[in-house]
Amino acid sequence: MADVASIAEGIRRSRKAAGLTQEDLALLAATSERTVRAIETGTGNPSLRAVAAVANVLGLRLAVI
């Protein structure tokens, strides 16, 4: 769970640093605001594709280690 929380916090922090709302990020990542909210709170079950799309918009990389 720590990994999910870490990803969530990193995405939230990056979105805010970029001056984007959750709605803005959802539009740019071609997903829903609800999905962005789920990613940022570490709840629900967003697809890996959605998480990757949101991360890409923010210039973040997801790594499997």
Coordinates of C-alpha atoms in Angstrom, one line a residue:
M1 CA 0.0 0.0 0.0
A2 CA 2.9 2.3 0.6
D3 CA 3.6 2.3 -3.2
V4 CA 0.1 3.3 -4.0
A5 CA 0.2 6.1 -1.5
S6 CA 3.6 7.3 -2.9
I7 CA 2.3 7.3 -6.4
A8 CA -0.9 9.1 -5.3
E9 CA 1.1 11.8 -3.4
G10 CA 3.6 12.3 -6.3
I11 CA 0.8 12.8 -8.8
R12 CA -1.2 15.2 -6.5
R13 CA 2.0 17.2 -5.8
S14 CA 3.0 17.4 -9.5
R15 CA -0.6 18.4 -10.6
K16 CA -0.7 21.2 -8.0
A17 CA 2.9 22.4 -9.0
A18 CA 1.7 22.5 -12.6
G19 CA -1.2 24.7 -11.6
L20 CA -3.8 22.2 -12.9
T21 CA -7.1 21.2 -11.4
Q22 CA -8.2 17.6 -11.3
E23 CA -10.6 18.5 -14.1
D24 CA -7.8 20.0 -16.2
L25 CA -5.6 16.9 -15.7
A26 CA -8.5 14.6 -16.6
L27 CA -9.1 16.4 -19.8
L28 CA -5.4 16.4 -20.8
A29 CA -5.1 12.7 -19.9
A30 CA -8.4 11.8 -21.7
T31 CA -9.9 10.3 -18.6
S32 CA -12.5 11.3 -16.0
E33 CA -12.1 13.6 -13.1
R34 CA -13.4 10.8 -10.9
T35 CA -10.5 8.6 -12.1
V36 CA -8.0 11.4 -11.3
R37 CA -9.5 11.7 -7.9
A38 CA -9.2 8.0 -7.3
I39 CA -5.6 8.0 -8.4
E40 CA -4.7 10.9 -6.1
T41 CA -6.4 9.3 -3.1
G42 CA -5.3 5.8 -3.8
T43 CA -8.9 4.5 -3.8
G44 CA -11.0 2.7 -6.3
N45 CA -9.4 0.7 -9.0
P46 CA -8.2 2.9 -11.8
S47 CA -6.6 1.1 -14.7
L48 CA -2.9 1.1 -15.2
R49 CA -3.5 2.8 -18.5
A50 CA -5.2 5.7 -16.7
V51 CA -2.5 6.0 -14.1
A52 CA 0.1 6.0 -16.9
A53 CA -1.8 8.6 -18.9
V54 CA -2.0 11.0 -15.9
A55 CA 1.6 10.5 -15.1
N56 CA 2.7 11.2 -18.7
V57 CA 0.8 14.4 -18.8
L58 CA 2.7 15.5 -15.7
G59 CA 6.0 14.4 -17.1
L60 CA 6.3 11.6 -14.5
R61 CA 7.6 8.1 -15.2
L62 CA 6.2 4.9 -13.6
A63 CA 8.8 2.3 -12.9
V64 CA 8.4 -1.4 -12.0
I65 CA 11.1 -2.5 -9.7

